[in-house]
Short mmCIF file of C-alpha atoms in Angstrom, two decimals:
data_model
loop_
_atom_site.label_atom_id
_atom_site.label_comp_id
_atom_site.label_asym_id
_atom_site.label_seq_id
_atom_site.Cartn_x
_atom_site.Cartn_y
_atom_site.Cartn_z
CA MET A 1 -6.06 -5.87 -32.21
CA ASP A 2 -8.84 -8.00 -30.70
CA ASP A 3 -6.23 -9.96 -28.75
CA GLN A 4 -4.89 -6.72 -27.31
CA LEU A 5 -8.40 -5.47 -26.53
CA TYR A 6 -9.28 -8.55 -24.50
CA MET A 7 -5.87 -8.66 -22.84
CA ARG A 8 -6.23 -5.03 -21.76
CA ARG A 9 -9.50 -6.00 -20.12
CA ALA A 10 -7.72 -8.88 -18.37
CA LEU A 11 -5.06 -6.43 -17.12
CA GLU A 12 -7.82 -4.16 -15.80
CA LEU A 13 -9.29 -7.09 -13.88
CA ALA A 14 -5.90 -8.12 -12.52
CA GLU A 15 -5.48 -4.66 -10.99
CA TRP A 16 -8.36 -5.35 -8.61
CA GLY A 17 -6.09 -7.77 -6.78
CA ARG A 18 -3.48 -5.13 -5.89
CA GLY A 19 -2.70 -5.22 -2.20
CA TYR A 20 -4.54 -8.51 -1.60
CA VAL A 21 -2.71 -11.33 -3.40
CA SER A 22 0.98 -11.01 -2.46
CA PRO A 23 3.21 -12.99 -2.57
CA ASN A 24 1.21 -14.27 -5.54
CA PRO A 25 1.08 -12.15 -8.71
CA MET A 26 -1.96 -10.16 -9.79
CA VAL A 27 -3.72 -12.05 -12.58
CA GLY A 28 -6.78 -11.31 -14.69
CA CYS A 29 -8.63 -13.61 -17.08
CA VAL A 30 -11.19 -13.05 -19.84
CA ILE A 31 -13.00 -15.83 -21.74
CA VAL A 32 -14.25 -14.99 -25.23
CA HIS A 33 -16.59 -16.86 -27.60
CA ASN A 34 -17.41 -15.47 -31.05
CA ASP A 35 -16.13 -11.99 -30.10
CA GLN A 36 -18.32 -11.95 -26.98
CA ILE A 37 -16.96 -12.03 -23.44
CA ILE A 38 -18.65 -14.92 -21.67
CA GLY A 39 -16.53 -15.01 -18.52
CA GLU A 40 -14.26 -12.82 -16.43
CA GLY A 41 -12.26 -13.28 -13.26
CA TRP A 42 -9.24 -12.15 -11.29
CA HIS A 43 -7.17 -13.41 -8.40
CA LYS A 44 -8.90 -11.74 -5.46
CA ALA A 45 -6.97 -12.89 -2.40
CA TYR A 46 -3.89 -14.91 -1.50
CA GLY A 47 -4.94 -18.49 -0.88
CA GLY A 48 -8.17 -18.03 -2.81
CA PRO A 49 -9.13 -19.23 -6.30
CA HIS A 50 -6.95 -18.01 -9.15
CA ALA A 51 -8.18 -15.79 -11.99
CA GLU A 52 -8.83 -18.69 -14.38
CA VAL A 53 -10.99 -20.50 -11.82
CA ASN A 54 -13.06 -17.39 -11.14
CA ALA A 55 -13.45 -16.72 -14.86
CA VAL A 56 -14.54 -20.28 -15.66
CA ASN A 57 -16.98 -20.22 -12.73
CA SER A 58 -18.55 -17.02 -14.11
CA VAL A 59 -19.44 -18.64 -17.45
CA LEU A 60 -23.17 -19.31 -17.62
CA ARG A 61 -23.11 -21.47 -20.75
CA THR A 62 -20.24 -23.87 -20.09
CA GLU A 63 -21.00 -25.77 -23.31
CA LEU A 64 -19.35 -22.83 -25.13
CA LEU A 65 -15.96 -23.37 -23.48
CA PRO A 66 -14.61 -25.87 -26.06
CA GLU A 67 -14.95 -23.14 -28.70
CA ALA A 68 -13.71 -20.32 -26.47
CA THR A 69 -10.43 -18.41 -26.21
CA VAL A 70 -9.02 -17.69 -22.76
CA TYR A 71 -6.99 -14.50 -22.24
CA VAL A 72 -4.83 -14.52 -19.13
CA THR A 73 -2.21 -11.99 -18.01
CA LEU A 74 0.21 -14.61 -16.65
CA GLU A 75 0.96 -18.17 -17.71
CA PRO A 76 -1.52 -20.52 -16.01
CA CYS A 77 0.08 -22.29 -13.06
CA ALA A 78 1.05 -25.93 -13.39
CA HIS A 79 1.69 -26.83 -9.75
CA TRP A 80 -0.35 -27.57 -6.66
CA GLY A 81 -0.03 -24.73 -4.18
CA LYS A 82 -2.90 -23.48 -2.06
CA THR A 83 -5.12 -24.21 -5.07
CA PRO A 84 -5.08 -26.79 -7.92
CA PRO A 85 -3.19 -26.09 -11.18
CA CYS A 86 -5.06 -23.72 -13.49
CA ALA A 87 -3.49 -25.25 -16.62
CA ASN A 88 -5.15 -28.56 -15.73
CA LEU A 89 -8.51 -26.80 -15.27
CA LEU A 90 -8.34 -25.33 -18.78
CA VAL A 91 -7.45 -28.76 -20.17
CA GLU A 92 -10.39 -30.28 -18.30
CA LYS A 93 -12.73 -27.67 -19.78
CA LYS A 94 -11.26 -28.36 -23.26
CA VAL A 95 -10.91 -24.70 -24.20
CA LYS A 96 -9.90 -24.03 -27.78
CA LYS A 97 -7.11 -21.52 -27.30
CA VAL A 98 -5.19 -19.73 -24.54
CA VAL A 99 -3.59 -16.31 -25.09
CA ILE A 100 -0.98 -15.36 -22.48
CA ALA A 101 0.60 -11.98 -21.80
CA ALA A 102 3.67 -12.95 -19.77
CA THR A 103 5.24 -16.30 -18.98
CA ASP A 104 6.14 -17.16 -15.39
CA SER A 105 9.88 -16.58 -14.90
CA ASN A 106 10.05 -18.84 -11.85
CA PRO A 107 12.40 -21.62 -13.05
CA LEU A 108 10.45 -24.18 -11.02
CA VAL A 109 7.15 -23.53 -12.78
CA GLY A 110 7.82 -21.31 -15.81
CA GLY A 111 6.85 -22.88 -19.12
CA LYS A 112 5.20 -25.91 -17.54
CA GLY A 113 1.71 -24.44 -17.77
CA ILE A 114 2.17 -23.82 -21.48
CA GLU A 115 3.55 -27.34 -21.90
CA ILE A 116 0.48 -28.88 -20.25
CA LEU A 117 -1.84 -26.89 -22.52
CA LYS A 118 0.02 -27.74 -25.73
CA ASN A 119 0.29 -31.41 -24.83
CA ALA A 120 -3.50 -31.44 -24.53
CA GLY A 121 -3.86 -30.03 -28.03
CA ILE A 122 -4.82 -26.52 -26.95
CA GLU A 123 -3.51 -23.70 -29.14
CA VAL A 124 -1.30 -21.33 -27.14
CA GLU A 125 -0.12 -17.82 -27.98
CA SER A 126 2.08 -15.82 -25.64
CA GLY A 127 3.61 -12.35 -25.51
CA VAL A 128 0.44 -10.29 -26.07
CA LEU A 129 0.97 -7.07 -24.05
CA GLU A 130 3.84 -8.79 -22.28
CA LYS A 131 5.56 -5.51 -21.40
CA GLU A 132 2.41 -4.16 -19.74
CA ALA A 133 1.83 -7.41 -17.84
CA ARG A 134 5.39 -7.54 -16.54
CA TRP A 135 5.19 -3.90 -15.47
CA GLN A 136 1.93 -4.51 -13.61
CA ASN A 137 3.56 -7.41 -11.76
CA ARG A 138 7.00 -5.83 -11.39
CA ARG A 139 6.97 -6.65 -7.67
CA PHE A 140 6.40 -10.34 -8.39
CA PHE A 141 9.03 -10.48 -11.14
CA THR A 142 11.58 -8.58 -9.02
CA GLN A 143 11.09 -11.06 -6.20
CA ILE A 144 11.52 -14.03 -8.56
CA GLU A 145 14.35 -12.70 -10.71
CA LYS A 146 16.35 -10.60 -8.22
CA GLN A 147 15.64 -12.66 -5.10
CA ARG A 148 14.59 -9.60 -3.11
CA PRO A 149 11.54 -7.40 -2.56
CA TYR A 150 10.64 -4.54 -4.89
CA VAL A 151 11.95 -1.44 -3.10
CA ILE A 152 10.12 1.92 -3.15
CA LEU A 153 11.85 4.92 -1.59
CA LYS A 154 9.57 7.67 -0.34
CA TRP A 155 10.27 11.02 1.24
CA ALA A 156 8.98 14.58 1.42
CA GLN A 157 11.28 17.54 1.10
CA THR A 158 11.01 21.29 1.37
CA GLN A 159 11.49 23.68 -1.51
CA ASP A 160 15.02 24.33 -0.27
CA GLY A 161 15.88 20.61 -0.12
CA PHE A 162 15.47 19.47 3.50
CA VAL A 163 13.64 16.42 4.89
CA ALA A 164 13.71 17.58 8.52
CA ARG A 165 14.83 20.44 10.71
CA GLU A 166 18.11 20.25 12.60
CA ASN A 167 16.25 18.83 15.63
CA PHE A 168 14.91 16.01 13.36
CA ASP A 169 11.37 17.47 13.32
CA SER A 170 9.73 16.85 9.93
CA LYS A 171 6.00 17.49 10.56
CA TRP A 172 4.44 18.44 8.27
CA ILE A 173 6.29 19.01 5.03
CA SER A 174 3.74 17.57 2.61
CA ASN A 175 0.06 18.52 2.51
CA SER A 176 -2.91 16.46 3.68
CA SER A 177 -3.74 15.16 0.19
CA SER A 178 -0.18 13.88 -0.23
CA ARG A 179 -0.31 12.20 3.18
CA GLN A 180 -3.57 10.46 2.31
CA LEU A 181 -2.03 9.22 -0.95
CA VAL A 182 0.82 7.72 1.09
CA HIS A 183 -1.74 5.80 3.15
CA LYS A 184 -3.23 4.42 -0.06
CA TRP A 185 0.25 3.29 -1.13
CA ARG A 186 0.72 1.53 2.20
CA THR A 187 -2.31 -0.68 1.52
CA GLU A 188 -0.70 -1.78 -1.76
CA GLU A 189 2.68 -2.92 -0.42
CA ASP A 190 3.74 -5.74 1.90
CA ALA A 191 5.97 -3.84 4.30
CA ILE A 192 7.14 -0.38 5.36
CA LEU A 193 10.52 0.45 6.90
CA VAL A 194 12.00 3.31 8.93
CA GLY A 195 15.28 3.84 10.74
CA LYS A 196 15.82 4.45 14.44
CA ASN A 197 15.83 8.26 14.29
CA THR A 198 12.56 8.43 12.35
CA ALA A 199 10.96 6.00 14.80
CA TYR A 200 12.15 8.03 17.79
CA TYR A 201 11.64 11.62 16.65
CA ASP A 202 8.48 11.20 14.55
CA ASN A 203 6.92 8.33 16.56
CA PRO A 204 4.99 7.21 13.45
CA ARG A 205 2.25 4.57 13.40
CA LEU A 206 3.06 3.49 9.82
CA ASP A 207 -0.49 2.26 9.30
CA ALA A 208 -3.10 2.97 6.60
CA ARG A 209 -5.70 4.64 8.83
CA ASP A 210 -6.60 7.23 6.15
CA TRP A 211 -7.39 4.66 3.44
CA LYS A 212 -9.42 1.47 3.29
CA GLY A 213 -7.21 -1.61 3.04
CA LYS A 214 -4.68 -3.71 4.88
CA ASN A 215 -1.81 -2.37 6.95
CA PRO A 216 1.72 -3.25 5.81
CA VAL A 217 4.13 -5.13 8.05
CA ARG A 218 6.11 -2.52 9.98
CA ILE A 219 9.90 -2.70 10.09
CA VAL A 220 12.25 -0.62 12.23
CA LEU A 221 16.06 -0.66 12.28
CA ASP A 222 17.36 -0.51 15.86
CA SER A 223 20.83 -2.07 15.93
CA ASN A 224 21.41 -1.81 19.70
CA LEU A 225 17.75 -1.91 20.81
CA GLU A 226 17.81 1.63 22.11
CA LEU A 227 14.27 2.68 21.20
CA PRO A 228 11.78 3.10 24.09
CA SER A 229 9.02 0.50 24.29
CA ASN A 230 6.22 3.09 24.45
CA LEU A 231 6.58 4.12 20.80
CA ASN A 232 3.59 3.63 18.48
CA LEU A 233 5.56 1.05 16.47
CA PHE A 234 5.58 -1.27 19.49
CA ASP A 235 1.85 -1.09 20.30
CA GLN A 236 1.41 -4.67 18.99
CA SER A 237 -1.53 -3.66 16.78
CA ILE A 238 0.27 -4.62 13.57
CA PRO A 239 2.97 -7.27 12.88
CA THR A 240 6.27 -5.47 13.38
CA LEU A 241 9.85 -6.56 12.75
CA ILE A 242 12.72 -5.04 14.73
CA PHE A 243 16.03 -5.61 12.97
CA ASN A 244 18.89 -5.54 15.47
CA THR A 245 22.29 -7.09 16.26
CA ILE A 246 21.45 -8.39 19.74
CA LYS A 247 18.57 -10.86 19.89
CA SER A 248 15.93 -12.89 18.07
CA GLU A 249 12.61 -13.15 19.89
CA SER A 250 8.88 -13.08 19.23
CA LYS A 251 6.08 -11.65 21.35
CA HIS A 252 2.56 -11.32 19.98
CA HIS A 253 2.89 -9.04 16.91
CA LEU A 254 6.49 -8.08 17.65
CA GLU A 255 9.45 -10.00 16.24
CA TRP A 256 13.04 -9.09 16.96
CA VAL A 257 15.29 -10.29 14.12
CA LYS A 258 19.00 -10.53 14.86
CA LEU A 259 21.32 -9.78 11.94
CA ALA A 260 25.10 -9.89 11.96
CA GLU A 261 25.07 -6.46 10.37
CA ILE A 262 22.28 -4.03 9.53
CA ASN A 263 22.76 -3.15 5.86
CA PRO A 264 20.50 -3.09 2.77
CA GLU A 265 21.71 -6.45 1.45
CA ARG A 266 21.04 -8.35 4.69
CA ILE A 267 17.72 -6.60 5.25
CA LEU A 268 16.42 -7.49 1.79
CA LYS A 269 17.68 -11.08 2.06
CA GLU A 270 15.77 -11.50 5.33
CA LEU A 271 12.60 -10.00 3.85
CA PHE A 272 12.88 -12.21 0.76
CA ASP A 273 13.10 -15.26 3.03
CA LYS A 274 9.94 -14.04 4.77
CA LYS A 275 8.16 -13.83 1.37
CA ILE A 276 7.78 -10.05 1.57
CA GLN A 277 7.39 -8.99 -2.04
CA SER A 278 7.46 -5.21 -1.78
CA LEU A 279 8.85 -2.63 0.62
CA ILE A 280 8.33 1.11 1.13
CA ILE A 281 11.25 2.86 2.83
CA GLU A 282 9.98 6.05 4.47
CA GLY A 283 13.17 7.27 6.10
CA GLY A 284 15.11 8.65 7.57
CA SER A 285 17.65 10.32 5.39
CA GLN A 286 20.50 8.03 6.45
CA VAL A 287 18.57 4.85 5.64
CA LEU A 288 17.46 6.25 2.27
CA HIS A 289 21.09 7.17 1.47
CA GLN A 290 22.22 3.60 2.26
CA PHE A 291 19.75 2.03 -0.17
CA ILE A 292 20.52 4.60 -2.86
CA HIS A 293 24.27 4.10 -2.43
CA SER A 294 23.83 0.30 -2.60
CA GLU A 295 21.66 0.75 -5.73
CA LEU A 296 19.08 -1.49 -4.09
CA TRP A 297 15.96 0.41 -5.04
CA ASP A 298 13.47 0.23 -7.88
CA GLU A 299 11.28 3.29 -7.53
CA ALA A 300 11.38 6.61 -5.66
CA ARG A 301 8.40 8.81 -4.85
CA VAL A 302 9.43 12.29 -3.73
CA PHE A 303 7.04 14.99 -2.54
CA LYS A 304 8.32 18.56 -2.92
CA SER A 305 6.47 21.19 -0.94
CA LYS A 306 6.49 24.97 -1.14
CA SER A 307 7.63 25.32 2.48
CA LYS A 308 11.20 26.23 3.44
CA PHE A 309 13.31 25.27 6.48
CA GLU A 310 16.40 27.38 5.64
CA ALA A 311 18.54 24.75 7.44
CA GLY A 312 18.23 21.12 8.50
CA ILE A 313 18.81 17.56 7.31
CA SER A 314 19.38 17.45 3.56
CA ALA A 315 17.17 15.36 1.29
CA PRO A 316 18.74 12.44 -0.60
CA SER A 317 19.81 13.00 -4.20
CA LEU A 318 19.15 10.57 -7.05
CA ASN A 319 21.14 12.46 -9.69
CA LYS A 320 18.58 11.82 -12.38
CA LYS A 321 15.45 13.39 -13.80
CA PRO A 322 12.04 12.14 -12.68
CA SER A 323 10.07 9.90 -15.04
CA GLU A 324 6.82 11.55 -13.95
CA SER A 325 5.82 14.75 -12.15
CA ILE A 326 2.31 15.13 -10.72
CA SER A 327 0.67 17.99 -8.85
CA ILE A 328 -0.92 16.98 -5.54
CA ASP A 329 -2.64 20.20 -4.46
CA THR A 330 0.26 22.46 -3.42
CA ASP A 331 2.86 19.67 -3.59
CA GLN A 332 4.74 18.26 -6.54
CA LEU A 333 5.17 14.48 -6.65
CA ASP A 334 8.22 13.32 -8.63
CA ILE A 335 8.47 9.61 -9.48
CA TYR A 336 11.79 8.04 -10.40
CA TYR A 337 12.57 4.54 -11.70
CA HIS A 338 15.95 2.94 -11.22
CA GLY A 339 17.57 1.41 -14.26
#
């Protein structure tokens, strides 16, 4: 039970890295000596020190480390990236034991951190709260194991099942609290995608102006480059990708990406190559249908309002029951998981 207690604390710490560490995983670390926490740390930013480094640096009495147990939510890295290997650091500090939640499933590095620790005579235990650790880093593990970003579908629909009126107008179906929550979500994911009709009729900014945090990379699908250049998406304030079938070109924060065909498989392959770990798809209905039909989605977040349109563009259907339902003021938020 003590192992689980300290690992839960490490998972809490790891959560502080959400939205800041991609394409790296979120990692938390707790160092314990005689049932007392003597050090804590988490991976705070991509390119910065890893959780183990921050935890070791927080220890005031370093002479205790050789008798300490290190709890870490992901197998310590064994390779030189933007920072030195964490497994080597723990060997250098001669810690007594390392308890790991989840091993790294990257075939290039997985298991090598554990091997370094064991070869140095450090006791290693793995699998403590592994399910929780993998869930927390499901974006990272999806990218590694499925070779694509973690895909979140999001839409708002009326009580009678429409996402927009017949003239494509969809403002505003959800309430202000729901819209603010969406801005929070945007700070937590790498990219956000809309189709041509949503870009044209809604003219969205796709930023996180109502929440503190980073803006996601914006992506718009415009096969024949028909969208006008004065749309908010093209204001060059945020890196923006325009997937099309005509040209590849870069200009300031705008990048036109030519694909032979605009479909979910090619889109996700391109984003994987660009190290984009997670993607929110905010519409429109046709784009959402394509990803659902291709079964290339992991999570769906659907706001259901009390308003009615009587007629319009029908909302997508997932043909399954939600895993969670949450009240957001007057809206109901249903969350679905694929698989």
